[in-house]
Coordinates of C-alpha atoms in Angstrom, one line a residue:
Chain A
M178 CA -26.7 -43.3 -69.7
R179 CA -30.1 -42.1 -68.3
E180 CA -30.2 -39.5 -65.5
R181 CA -31.2 -40.9 -62.1
W182 CA -32.8 -39.2 -59.0
D183 CA -30.2 -38.5 -56.2
S184 CA -32.5 -40.1 -53.6
R185 CA -36.0 -41.4 -53.1
S186 CA -37.1 -38.3 -51.1
A187 CA -36.2 -36.2 -54.4
F188 CA -38.3 -38.4 -56.6
V189 CA -41.2 -38.4 -54.0
L190 CA -41.1 -34.6 -53.5
A191 CA -41.0 -34.1 -57.3
A192 CA -44.0 -36.3 -57.6
I193 CA -45.7 -34.7 -54.8
G194 CA -44.9 -31.2 -56.2
S195 CA -46.2 -32.0 -59.5
A196 CA -49.4 -33.2 -58.3
I197 CA -49.9 -30.4 -55.9
G198 CA -50.8 -27.1 -57.6
L199 CA -53.2 -24.2 -57.9
G200 CA -56.2 -26.6 -58.3
N201 CA -55.6 -27.9 -54.7
V202 CA -56.4 -24.3 -53.4
W203 CA -58.8 -23.1 -55.7
R204 CA -60.6 -26.2 -57.0
F205 CA -61.1 -28.7 -54.3
P206 CA -62.5 -26.7 -51.5
Y207 CA -65.1 -25.2 -53.8
I208 CA -65.9 -28.6 -55.5
A209 CA -66.2 -30.1 -52.0
Y210 CA -68.7 -27.3 -50.7
Q211 CA -70.7 -27.6 -53.8
N212 CA -70.9 -31.5 -53.6
G213 CA -72.2 -32.3 -50.1
G214 CA -69.7 -30.6 -48.0
G215 CA -67.9 -33.0 -45.5
A216 CA -70.0 -35.9 -47.1
F217 CA -68.0 -35.3 -50.4
L218 CA -64.9 -36.7 -48.4
I219 CA -66.3 -40.2 -48.9
P220 CA -66.6 -40.2 -52.7
Y221 CA -63.2 -38.4 -52.7
F222 CA -61.4 -40.9 -50.7
V223 CA -63.1 -43.9 -52.5
A224 CA -62.0 -42.0 -55.9
M225 CA -58.4 -41.6 -54.4
I226 CA -58.1 -45.4 -53.6
T227 CA -59.9 -47.0 -56.5
A228 CA -58.8 -44.7 -59.4
G229 CA -56.2 -42.1 -58.3
I230 CA -53.6 -44.3 -56.8
P231 CA -54.2 -47.0 -59.2
L232 CA -53.5 -44.8 -62.0
L233 CA -50.4 -43.4 -60.3
I234 CA -49.1 -46.9 -60.1
L235 CA -49.8 -47.5 -63.7
E236 CA -47.9 -44.3 -64.7
F237 CA -45.0 -45.0 -62.3
G238 CA -44.8 -48.5 -63.3
L239 CA -44.9 -47.9 -67.1
G240 CA -42.2 -45.3 -66.8
H241 CA -39.9 -47.5 -64.8
K242 CA -40.5 -50.6 -66.7
M243 CA -39.7 -48.9 -70.1
S244 CA -37.1 -46.4 -68.9
G245 CA -38.4 -43.8 -71.1
S246 CA -40.7 -40.8 -71.5
A247 CA -44.3 -41.3 -72.4
P248 CA -43.8 -41.8 -76.1
F249 CA -40.9 -44.1 -75.8
S250 CA -43.0 -46.2 -73.3
F251 CA -45.9 -46.6 -75.4
A252 CA -43.8 -47.3 -78.5
R253 CA -42.2 -50.0 -76.4
I254 CA -45.6 -51.7 -75.9
A255 CA -46.1 -51.3 -79.6
K256 CA -44.7 -48.6 -82.3
R257 CA -48.3 -47.9 -83.4
Y258 CA -49.1 -46.5 -79.9
E259 CA -46.3 -44.0 -79.8
W260 CA -48.8 -41.2 -80.7
I261 CA -50.5 -41.6 -77.5
G262 CA -47.5 -40.6 -75.5
W263 CA -47.1 -37.7 -77.8
F264 CA -50.7 -36.7 -77.4
A265 CA -50.2 -36.7 -73.6
L266 CA -47.1 -34.6 -73.8
L267 CA -48.6 -32.2 -76.2
I268 CA -51.8 -31.7 -74.1
A269 CA -49.4 -31.3 -71.2
F270 CA -47.5 -28.6 -73.2
G271 CA -50.6 -26.9 -74.3
I272 CA -51.7 -26.7 -70.6
V273 CA -48.3 -25.2 -69.4
T274 CA -48.6 -22.5 -72.0
Y275 CA -51.3 -20.9 -70.1
Y276 CA -50.7 -22.1 -66.9
A277 CA -47.3 -20.1 -67.0
V278 CA -49.4 -17.1 -67.7
I279 CA -51.4 -17.7 -64.6
M280 CA -48.2 -17.9 -62.7
G281 CA -47.2 -14.8 -64.4
W282 CA -50.5 -13.2 -62.9
C283 CA -49.3 -14.4 -59.6
F284 CA -45.9 -12.7 -60.2
G285 CA -47.7 -9.5 -60.8
Y286 CA -49.9 -9.9 -57.7
L287 CA -47.0 -10.8 -55.4
Y288 CA -45.4 -7.4 -56.5
H289 CA -48.8 -5.5 -55.8
A290 CA -49.2 -7.2 -52.6
F291 CA -46.5 -5.3 -51.0
S292 CA -48.7 -2.1 -51.4
L293 CA -51.8 -3.7 -51.6
A294 CA -52.1 -2.0 -55.0
W295 CA -55.6 -3.8 -55.9
G296 CA -57.3 -1.1 -53.6
K297 CA -61.0 -1.2 -52.6
D298 CA -62.5 -2.4 -55.8
V299 CA -60.5 -5.7 -56.3
S300 CA -62.8 -7.1 -59.0
S301 CA -62.4 -3.9 -61.2
F302 CA -58.5 -4.0 -60.5
F303 CA -58.2 -7.5 -61.7
Y304 CA -60.3 -7.4 -64.8
K305 CA -59.8 -3.9 -65.9
D306 CA -56.4 -2.6 -64.4
F307 CA -54.5 -5.7 -64.6
L308 CA -56.0 -8.0 -67.5
H309 CA -57.2 -5.2 -69.5
L310 CA -60.0 -7.6 -70.4
S311 CA -61.6 -6.8 -73.7
S312 CA -65.5 -7.0 -74.4
G313 CA -65.1 -10.4 -76.0
I314 CA -62.9 -13.3 -77.4
G315 CA -63.0 -11.6 -80.8
E316 CA -61.4 -8.3 -79.6
I317 CA -57.8 -9.5 -79.0
G318 CA -56.3 -6.3 -78.4
G319 CA -52.5 -6.0 -77.7
I320 CA -50.1 -7.7 -75.5
N321 CA -50.0 -6.4 -71.9
P322 CA -46.4 -5.6 -70.8
H323 CA -46.8 -6.4 -67.0
I324 CA -48.3 -9.9 -67.9
L325 CA -45.5 -10.3 -70.5
I326 CA -42.9 -9.6 -67.8
G327 CA -44.5 -12.2 -65.4
L328 CA -44.7 -14.8 -68.0
A329 CA -41.0 -14.2 -69.1
L330 CA -40.1 -14.5 -65.4
T331 CA -41.9 -17.8 -64.9
W332 CA -40.4 -19.3 -68.0
I333 CA -36.8 -18.2 -66.7
A334 CA -37.7 -19.8 -63.4
I335 CA -38.9 -23.1 -65.2
Y336 CA -35.7 -23.0 -67.3
F337 CA -33.4 -22.8 -64.2
C338 CA -35.3 -25.6 -62.3
I339 CA -34.8 -28.2 -65.1
I340 CA -31.5 -26.8 -66.3
K341 CA -29.9 -30.2 -65.1
G342 CA -32.7 -32.4 -65.3
V343 CA -33.6 -34.5 -62.4
K344 CA -30.6 -33.3 -60.5
S345 CA -31.7 -29.7 -60.4
V346 CA -35.3 -30.7 -60.1
G347 CA -34.3 -32.9 -57.1
R348 CA -32.8 -30.0 -55.4
V349 CA -35.5 -27.3 -56.3
V350 CA -38.3 -29.5 -54.8
L351 CA -36.5 -29.4 -51.4
I352 CA -37.7 -25.8 -51.3
T353 CA -40.8 -25.6 -53.6
V354 CA -42.6 -28.4 -51.7
P355 CA -42.3 -27.7 -48.2
L356 CA -42.5 -23.7 -48.6
P357 CA -46.0 -23.8 -50.0
W358 CA -47.0 -26.2 -47.2
L359 CA -45.5 -23.7 -44.6
C360 CA -47.3 -20.9 -46.2
L361 CA -50.8 -22.8 -46.3
I362 CA -50.4 -23.6 -42.6
I363 CA -49.7 -20.0 -41.9
L364 CA -52.7 -18.9 -43.7
A365 CA -54.8 -21.7 -42.3
I366 CA -54.0 -20.5 -38.7
R367 CA -54.5 -17.1 -39.5
G368 CA -57.9 -18.0 -41.2
I369 CA -59.2 -20.0 -38.3
T370 CA -58.2 -17.4 -35.7
L371 CA -60.4 -14.7 -37.6
P372 CA -64.0 -14.0 -36.4
G373 CA -66.5 -15.9 -38.5
A374 CA -64.1 -18.6 -39.4
L375 CA -66.0 -21.2 -37.8
E376 CA -69.0 -20.4 -39.7
G377 CA -66.9 -20.8 -43.0
I378 CA -65.5 -24.2 -41.9
K379 CA -69.0 -25.2 -41.0
Y380 CA -70.0 -24.5 -44.6
Y381 CA -66.8 -26.5 -45.8
L382 CA -67.4 -29.5 -43.8
T383 CA -71.2 -29.9 -42.7
P384 CA -72.1 -33.2 -44.5
N385 CA -75.2 -33.5 -46.7
F386 CA -75.3 -37.2 -47.0
A387 CA -78.3 -36.9 -49.3
A388 CA -75.8 -35.6 -52.0
L389 CA -74.2 -39.1 -52.0
T390 CA -77.1 -40.5 -53.8
R391 CA -76.5 -38.2 -56.8
P392 CA -74.4 -39.7 -59.5
Q393 CA -72.9 -36.3 -60.4
V394 CA -71.2 -36.2 -57.0
W395 CA -69.4 -39.2 -57.3
L396 CA -68.4 -38.2 -60.9
A397 CA -67.1 -34.8 -59.5
A398 CA -65.1 -36.8 -57.0
Y399 CA -63.5 -39.0 -59.6
A400 CA -62.9 -36.0 -61.9
Q401 CA -61.4 -34.0 -59.1
I402 CA -59.1 -36.8 -58.2
F403 CA -58.0 -37.2 -61.9
F404 CA -57.3 -33.6 -62.5
S405 CA -55.4 -33.2 -59.3
L406 CA -52.8 -35.8 -59.5
S407 CA -51.0 -34.8 -62.8
I408 CA -52.1 -38.1 -64.4
G409 CA -52.4 -38.2 -68.1
F410 CA -49.7 -35.6 -68.8
G411 CA -46.8 -38.2 -69.1
I412 CA -45.1 -36.5 -66.1
M413 CA -45.1 -39.5 -63.8
I414 CA -44.1 -41.8 -66.6
A415 CA -41.1 -39.5 -67.1
Y416 CA -40.3 -38.9 -63.6
A417 CA -40.5 -42.8 -62.9
S418 CA -38.2 -43.4 -65.8
Y419 CA -35.3 -41.7 -63.8
L420 CA -35.7 -44.1 -60.9
P421 CA -33.1 -46.7 -60.4
K422 CA -33.9 -50.2 -61.0
N423 CA -34.5 -51.2 -57.5
S424 CA -37.1 -48.4 -56.7
D425 CA -40.5 -49.0 -55.0
I426 CA -43.4 -48.0 -57.1
N427 CA -46.7 -49.0 -55.1
N428 CA -45.6 -47.2 -51.9
N429 CA -44.4 -44.0 -53.8
A430 CA -47.9 -43.8 -55.4
V431 CA -49.6 -44.0 -52.2
I432 CA -47.4 -41.4 -50.4
T433 CA -47.9 -39.1 -53.5
G434 CA -51.8 -39.6 -53.5
F435 CA -52.4 -39.0 -49.9
S436 CA -49.9 -36.1 -49.7
N437 CA -51.8 -34.5 -52.5
C438 CA -55.2 -35.1 -51.1
L439 CA -54.0 -33.8 -47.5
T440 CA -53.0 -30.5 -49.0
S441 CA -56.3 -30.0 -50.6
Y442 CA -58.0 -30.9 -47.4
I443 CA -55.9 -28.4 -45.4
A444 CA -56.2 -25.8 -48.1
G445 CA -60.0 -26.1 -47.5
F446 CA -59.6 -24.7 -44.0
A447 CA -57.4 -21.8 -45.1
V448 CA -59.9 -20.9 -47.9
F449 CA -63.3 -21.4 -45.9
S450 CA -62.3 -20.0 -42.7
S451 CA -61.1 -16.8 -44.6
L452 CA -64.6 -16.8 -46.5
G453 CA -66.2 -17.0 -43.3
Y454 CA -64.5 -13.9 -42.2
L455 CA -65.2 -12.2 -45.5
A456 CA -69.0 -13.2 -45.0
L457 CA -69.0 -11.7 -41.5
M458 CA -67.3 -8.4 -42.5
T459 CA -69.6 -7.9 -45.6
K460 CA -72.7 -9.0 -43.8
K461 CA -73.3 -11.8 -46.4
S462 CA -73.7 -15.5 -45.9
V463 CA -70.8 -17.8 -46.8
A464 CA -72.7 -19.2 -49.7
D465 CA -72.9 -15.7 -51.3
V466 CA -69.0 -15.1 -51.0
A467 CA -67.8 -18.6 -51.7
A468 CA -65.8 -18.9 -54.9
G469 CA -63.4 -21.0 -56.7
G470 CA -60.9 -20.6 -59.6
P471 CA -59.0 -17.7 -60.2
G472 CA -61.9 -15.6 -58.9
L473 CA -61.0 -16.9 -55.6
A474 CA -57.4 -16.1 -55.9
F475 CA -57.4 -12.8 -57.5
I476 CA -60.6 -11.2 -56.2
S477 CA -62.0 -13.0 -53.2
Y478 CA -58.8 -13.4 -51.4
P479 CA -57.2 -9.8 -51.9
T480 CA -60.7 -8.8 -50.6
I481 CA -60.1 -10.8 -47.5
I482 CA -56.3 -9.3 -47.1
N483 CA -57.9 -5.9 -47.3
L484 CA -60.1 -6.6 -44.4
L485 CA -57.4 -8.1 -42.2
P486 CA -57.0 -6.3 -38.9
F487 CA -53.2 -6.2 -39.0
G488 CA -50.3 -7.4 -41.3
A489 CA -52.4 -7.4 -44.4
A490 CA -49.4 -6.9 -46.9
V491 CA -47.5 -9.8 -45.1
F492 CA -50.4 -12.1 -45.5
G493 CA -50.9 -10.9 -49.1
V494 CA -47.3 -11.8 -49.7
I495 CA -47.6 -15.1 -48.1
F496 CA -50.6 -16.0 -50.2
F497 CA -49.1 -15.1 -53.6
L498 CA -45.7 -16.7 -52.6
M499 CA -47.7 -19.9 -51.9
L500 CA -49.4 -19.8 -55.1
L501 CA -46.1 -19.2 -57.1
T502 CA -44.2 -22.0 -55.4
L503 CA -47.3 -24.4 -55.7
G504 CA -47.5 -23.7 -59.4
I505 CA -43.9 -23.7 -60.2
D506 CA -43.1 -27.5 -59.6
S507 CA -46.3 -28.5 -61.4
A508 CA -45.3 -26.2 -64.2
F509 CA -41.7 -27.5 -64.6
S510 CA -42.9 -31.0 -64.3
L511 CA -45.2 -30.4 -67.4
V512 CA -42.2 -29.1 -69.4
E513 CA -39.9 -31.8 -68.1
A514 CA -42.2 -34.5 -69.5
A515 CA -42.2 -32.7 -72.9
V516 CA -38.1 -32.3 -72.7
A517 CA -37.8 -36.0 -71.8
G518 CA -40.1 -36.9 -74.9
G519 CA -37.9 -34.8 -77.1
M520 CA -34.4 -36.2 -75.8
D521 CA -35.6 -39.8 -76.0
R522 CA -37.1 -39.3 -79.6
W523 CA -34.6 -37.0 -81.3
R524 CA -31.5 -37.7 -79.2
I525 CA -30.8 -33.9 -78.7
S526 CA -28.7 -32.6 -75.7
R527 CA -30.7 -31.6 -72.6
K528 CA -29.3 -28.0 -73.0
V529 CA -30.9 -27.6 -76.5
T530 CA -34.1 -29.2 -75.8
N531 CA -34.6 -27.1 -72.6
I532 CA -34.1 -24.0 -74.5
A533 CA -36.3 -25.2 -77.4
V534 CA -39.1 -26.2 -75.2
C535 CA -39.0 -23.1 -73.0
V536 CA -39.0 -20.6 -75.8
I537 CA -41.7 -22.5 -77.8
G538 CA -43.6 -22.5 -74.6
F539 CA -43.1 -18.7 -73.9
L540 CA -44.2 -18.0 -77.5
G541 CA -47.2 -20.1 -77.2
G542 CA -48.3 -18.2 -74.1
L543 CA -48.0 -14.7 -75.8
I544 CA -51.7 -15.1 -76.9
Y545 CA -52.8 -15.3 -73.1
T546 CA -51.1 -12.0 -72.5
T547 CA -53.5 -10.0 -74.7
D548 CA -56.7 -8.3 -73.6
A549 CA -58.6 -11.4 -74.7
G550 CA -56.3 -13.7 -72.9
L551 CA -58.7 -14.7 -70.1
Y552 CA -61.4 -15.8 -72.5
I553 CA -59.0 -17.8 -74.7
L554 CA -57.3 -19.5 -71.7
D555 CA -60.9 -20.4 -70.4
V556 CA -61.9 -22.1 -73.7
V557 CA -58.4 -23.8 -74.3
D558 CA -58.5 -25.0 -70.6
H559 CA -62.0 -26.4 -70.9
F560 CA -61.2 -28.5 -74.0
L561 CA -57.7 -29.7 -73.0
S562 CA -58.9 -30.9 -69.6
N563 CA -62.1 -32.2 -70.1
F564 CA -61.4 -33.8 -73.6
G565 CA -57.7 -34.1 -74.2
L566 CA -56.6 -35.2 -70.6
V567 CA -59.5 -37.5 -70.0
L568 CA -59.1 -39.2 -73.4
V569 CA -55.4 -39.8 -72.8
G570 CA -56.2 -41.3 -69.3
L571 CA -58.8 -43.6 -70.9
L572 CA -56.2 -44.7 -73.5
E573 CA -53.6 -45.3 -70.9
C574 CA -56.0 -47.6 -69.2
L575 CA -57.0 -49.4 -72.4
I576 CA -53.4 -50.0 -73.6
I577 CA -52.1 -51.1 -70.3
G578 CA -55.3 -53.1 -69.3
Y579 CA -55.9 -54.8 -72.6
V580 CA -52.7 -54.6 -74.6
L581 CA -49.8 -55.0 -72.3
K582 CA -52.2 -56.6 -69.9
A583 CA -52.7 -55.1 -66.5
K584 CA -51.4 -58.4 -64.7
V585 CA -48.2 -58.0 -66.5
L586 CA -47.5 -54.6 -65.1
R587 CA -48.8 -55.5 -61.8
E588 CA -46.4 -58.6 -61.4
Y589 CA -43.8 -56.2 -62.6
V590 CA -44.4 -53.4 -59.8
N591 CA -45.1 -56.1 -57.3
S592 CA -41.6 -57.5 -57.8
I593 CA -40.0 -54.3 -56.7
S594 CA -42.5 -52.7 -54.3
E595 CA -42.8 -52.7 -50.5
F596 CA -46.3 -54.0 -50.7
R597 CA -48.3 -56.1 -53.2
L598 CA -51.2 -55.2 -55.3
G599 CA -53.9 -57.7 -55.7
P600 CA -56.1 -58.4 -58.8
A601 CA -58.6 -55.5 -57.6
W602 CA -55.9 -53.3 -59.3
D603 CA -56.4 -55.0 -62.6
F604 CA -60.2 -54.4 -62.3
S605 CA -59.6 -50.7 -61.5
I606 CA -57.5 -50.4 -64.6
R607 CA -59.6 -52.6 -67.1
F608 CA -63.1 -51.6 -66.0
L609 CA -63.6 -49.1 -63.2
T610 CA -61.4 -46.3 -64.2
P611 CA -62.2 -46.4 -67.9
G612 CA -65.9 -46.6 -67.1
V613 CA -65.8 -43.4 -65.1
L614 CA -63.6 -41.9 -67.9
I615 CA -66.0 -42.9 -70.5
L616 CA -68.8 -41.4 -68.5
L617 CA -67.0 -38.0 -68.0
L618 CA -66.1 -37.8 -71.7
S619 CA -69.7 -38.7 -72.8
L620 CA -71.3 -36.1 -70.5
N621 CA -68.9 -33.4 -71.6
L622 CA -69.5 -34.2 -75.1
I623 CA -73.2 -34.1 -74.8
E624 CA -72.9 -30.8 -72.9
R625 CA -70.9 -29.4 -75.9
I626 CA -73.3 -30.8 -78.5
K627 CA -76.2 -28.9 -76.7
S628 CA -74.4 -25.5 -76.4
P629 CA -70.8 -24.2 -77.1
Y630 CA -68.8 -23.7 -74.0
G631 CA -69.2 -20.2 -72.1
G632 CA -71.0 -18.8 -75.2
Y633 CA -67.6 -18.8 -77.1
P634 CA -67.4 -20.1 -80.8
G635 CA -67.5 -23.8 -80.4
W636 CA -64.7 -24.5 -82.9
I637 CA -62.0 -23.0 -81.0
G638 CA -61.5 -25.8 -78.7
W639 CA -62.0 -28.6 -81.2
V640 CA -59.4 -27.1 -83.6
V641 CA -56.9 -26.9 -80.7
L642 CA -57.6 -30.6 -80.0
L643 CA -57.4 -31.6 -83.8
L644 CA -54.1 -29.8 -84.1
I645 CA -52.4 -31.6 -81.1
F646 CA -53.8 -34.8 -82.5
I647 CA -52.2 -34.2 -85.9
I648 CA -48.8 -33.0 -84.5
A649 CA -48.8 -36.1 -82.3
L650 CA -49.1 -38.3 -85.3
L651 CA -46.5 -36.6 -87.1
F652 CA -44.1 -36.6 -84.0
A653 CA -44.6 -40.3 -83.8
R654 CA -43.4 -40.7 -87.5
I655 CA -40.6 -38.3 -87.8
G656 CA -37.0 -38.5 -86.2
R657 CA -35.6 -41.6 -85.0
S658 CA -35.2 -43.2 -81.5
D659 CA -34.0 -46.5 -79.9
V660 CA -37.4 -48.0 -80.2
D661 CA -37.1 -47.6 -84.2
Chain B
M987 CA -55.7 -59.4 -31.9
S988 CA -53.1 -56.7 -31.8
I989 CA -53.5 -53.0 -30.8
R990 CA -52.8 -52.3 -34.5
N991 CA -55.7 -54.2 -35.6
L992 CA -58.0 -52.1 -33.3
I993 CA -57.0 -48.7 -34.6
I994 CA -59.3 -48.5 -37.3
P995 CA -62.5 -49.9 -35.6
L996 CA -61.7 -47.6 -32.7
A997 CA -61.4 -44.5 -34.9
L998 CA -64.5 -45.3 -36.6
I999 CA -66.4 -45.7 -33.1
I1000 CA -64.9 -42.1 -32.1
I1001 CA -66.1 -40.5 -35.4
V1002 CA -69.7 -42.0 -35.1
L1003 CA -69.7 -40.8 -31.3
L1004 CA -68.5 -37.3 -32.5
Y1005 CA -71.2 -37.3 -35.1
F1006 CA -74.0 -38.0 -32.7
L1007 CA -72.8 -36.2 -29.6
T1008 CA -71.1 -33.1 -31.1
E1009 CA -71.9 -31.6 -34.5
P1010 CA -71.6 -33.6 -37.8
W1011 CA -68.9 -31.3 -39.1
I1012 CA -66.6 -32.0 -36.2
A1013 CA -67.0 -35.7 -37.1
M1014 CA -66.1 -35.0 -40.8
L1015 CA -63.2 -33.1 -39.8
V1016 CA -61.7 -35.8 -37.8
F1017 CA -62.7 -38.4 -40.4
G1018 CA -60.7 -36.3 -43.0
F1019 CA -57.6 -36.2 -41.0
A1020 CA -57.7 -39.6 -39.8
V1021 CA -57.9 -41.2 -43.2
L1022 CA -55.3 -38.9 -44.8
V1023 CA -52.9 -38.7 -41.9
G1024 CA -53.5 -42.5 -41.2
G1025 CA -52.7 -43.3 -44.7
L1026 CA -49.4 -41.5 -44.7
I1027 CA -48.2 -43.0 -41.5
W1028 CA -49.2 -46.5 -43.0
A1029 CA -47.2 -45.8 -46.1
F1030 CA -44.1 -44.4 -44.2
H1031 CA -44.3 -47.4 -41.7
I1032 CA -44.1 -49.9 -44.6
A1033 CA -41.2 -47.9 -46.3
V1034 CA -39.0 -47.8 -43.2
K1035 CA -39.5 -51.6 -42.6
V1036 CA -37.3 -52.2 -45.7
P1037 CA -33.7 -53.0 -45.3
G1038 CA -32.0 -49.5 -45.9
G1039 CA -35.1 -47.6 -44.7
F1040 CA -36.8 -44.9 -46.7
D1041 CA -33.9 -43.9 -48.7
E1042 CA -33.1 -46.3 -51.6
R1043 CA -29.6 -45.3 -52.0
A1044 CA -28.9 -47.6 -48.9
R1045 CA -31.3 -50.3 -50.3
P1046 CA -29.8 -53.6 -51.9
E1047 CA -30.7 -54.6 -55.4
A1048 CA -34.2 -55.8 -55.7
T1049 CA -33.3 -59.4 -56.6
G1050 CA -34.5 -62.4 -54.9
D1051 CA -32.3 -61.7 -51.9
S1052 CA -33.1 -58.1 -51.5
G1053 CA -35.1 -58.3 -48.2
L1054 CA -38.0 -56.8 -50.2
S1055 CA -39.7 -60.2 -50.4
Q1056 CA -39.5 -60.5 -46.7
V1057 CA -41.3 -57.3 -46.3
Q1058 CA -43.9 -58.3 -48.9
R1059 CA -44.5 -61.5 -47.1
E1060 CA -45.1 -59.5 -43.8
T1061 CA -47.3 -57.1 -45.4
G1062 CA -49.1 -59.8 -47.1
R1063 CA -49.8 -61.4 -43.7
E1064 CA -50.9 -58.2 -42.2
R1065 CA -53.5 -57.7 -45.0
G1066 CA -54.7 -61.4 -44.8

């Protein structure tokens, strides 16, 4: 008997928790600012409605119809497609190995926030004292014990979150979804009440409509939606497979998509109001201090916290607690997708699968705790996200659109959902989304052929992708499942 | 024409007025919240109309007689 969600709220919160992650805070605001400011909202909303929500519906619908994890669901379409499900799960698993390390950094910074241990030279603290960053990717050095402790704490947290599958996940998300929202709202209010905040928000939202004529801006909007909704990992397929038979699909996807985008939008206020304050205090322009990615979380934000007139430590703790709670449900959803795949394929108990996946994930993350960890993380992330994930999304669209037939899945989800989809959904899955993903993939490929990513040896990312592909093929052949 | 059908044109007029009468970033701020919060309100509004409400534990099985089809017909009419 397959596990079931306790309630619709549990499923929706888990899907929202999985979609909302660190990228909502450190990627969206910066991408919006770089691509037309307020005008970016137009392609972003178009991308959400024409590709993001249709893809969520595809994954929810597939998981629910097939009642299985990603490999199982693809195998039920045709056995020869099972490897696509495994490829998705292995990409997800590869990502969680370093995602857990970033969360380990958050654990470390949460501890340091109590005493503002990063001091005045925040950049030096992050790269030298905290990461012990070596001079290049070839100089691996040793494992950093404090990062190792953070990594271990993250994996222990993940293990306990998924210990009883969707039963425990359903309870955990009651805390890990509202808590970061609360932290985000506190930080946004604190941010917009600081001097200079208005200038920062103007940078974030002042529209540059001329940017909308550039195809790159539209592509950036589709890429942001694709990377932000936890699509292509097999997570949403696994989560939807635990839904009871009479569950809605379409409206749950709409709620998940809109909640994710609203979180990103609000995060922009927290980030840019604080950057406005930083610009004012350091007598620079907002453009000079604007940052995204780990640089925003571990350098810019601690610098802002240092400059706060009162309660610096409190806001430091709130910020890193927010990052931790934002990240944990994305992390355990990535692991749950892999656990569901393992359980479906090899008929192993949840307890054994949980332990095996968590231990392998922890061991896989050790390389990122070394002195060259940041370099390796950077290159692996680039290849898994820009090639692996986009390829999975593309294959999903092609298999559902042309093999299973989009119309078949549309009729299925319409039969159980609170509102109906029209043929426009078929168009999105068969033409629009694959077209955008092919374009993304081609542009990334051309870029990598021209020059290796970040000056790192070009072979590293390709080898990782090739290994994942081979393992996916092997997994599709060994063991047995009901599909066999 | 019901008030519900006027909401979107009214919101658009307000945003355009804000764009020209105040500063463009204020119009975009309102636009962002209007789309996202409006979308969520619409989704929850549809969800609570189904027999059993948002929580599916109380919802009858999705067979021909579930009540879902009635909501689908209603929402279909709204869209049409």
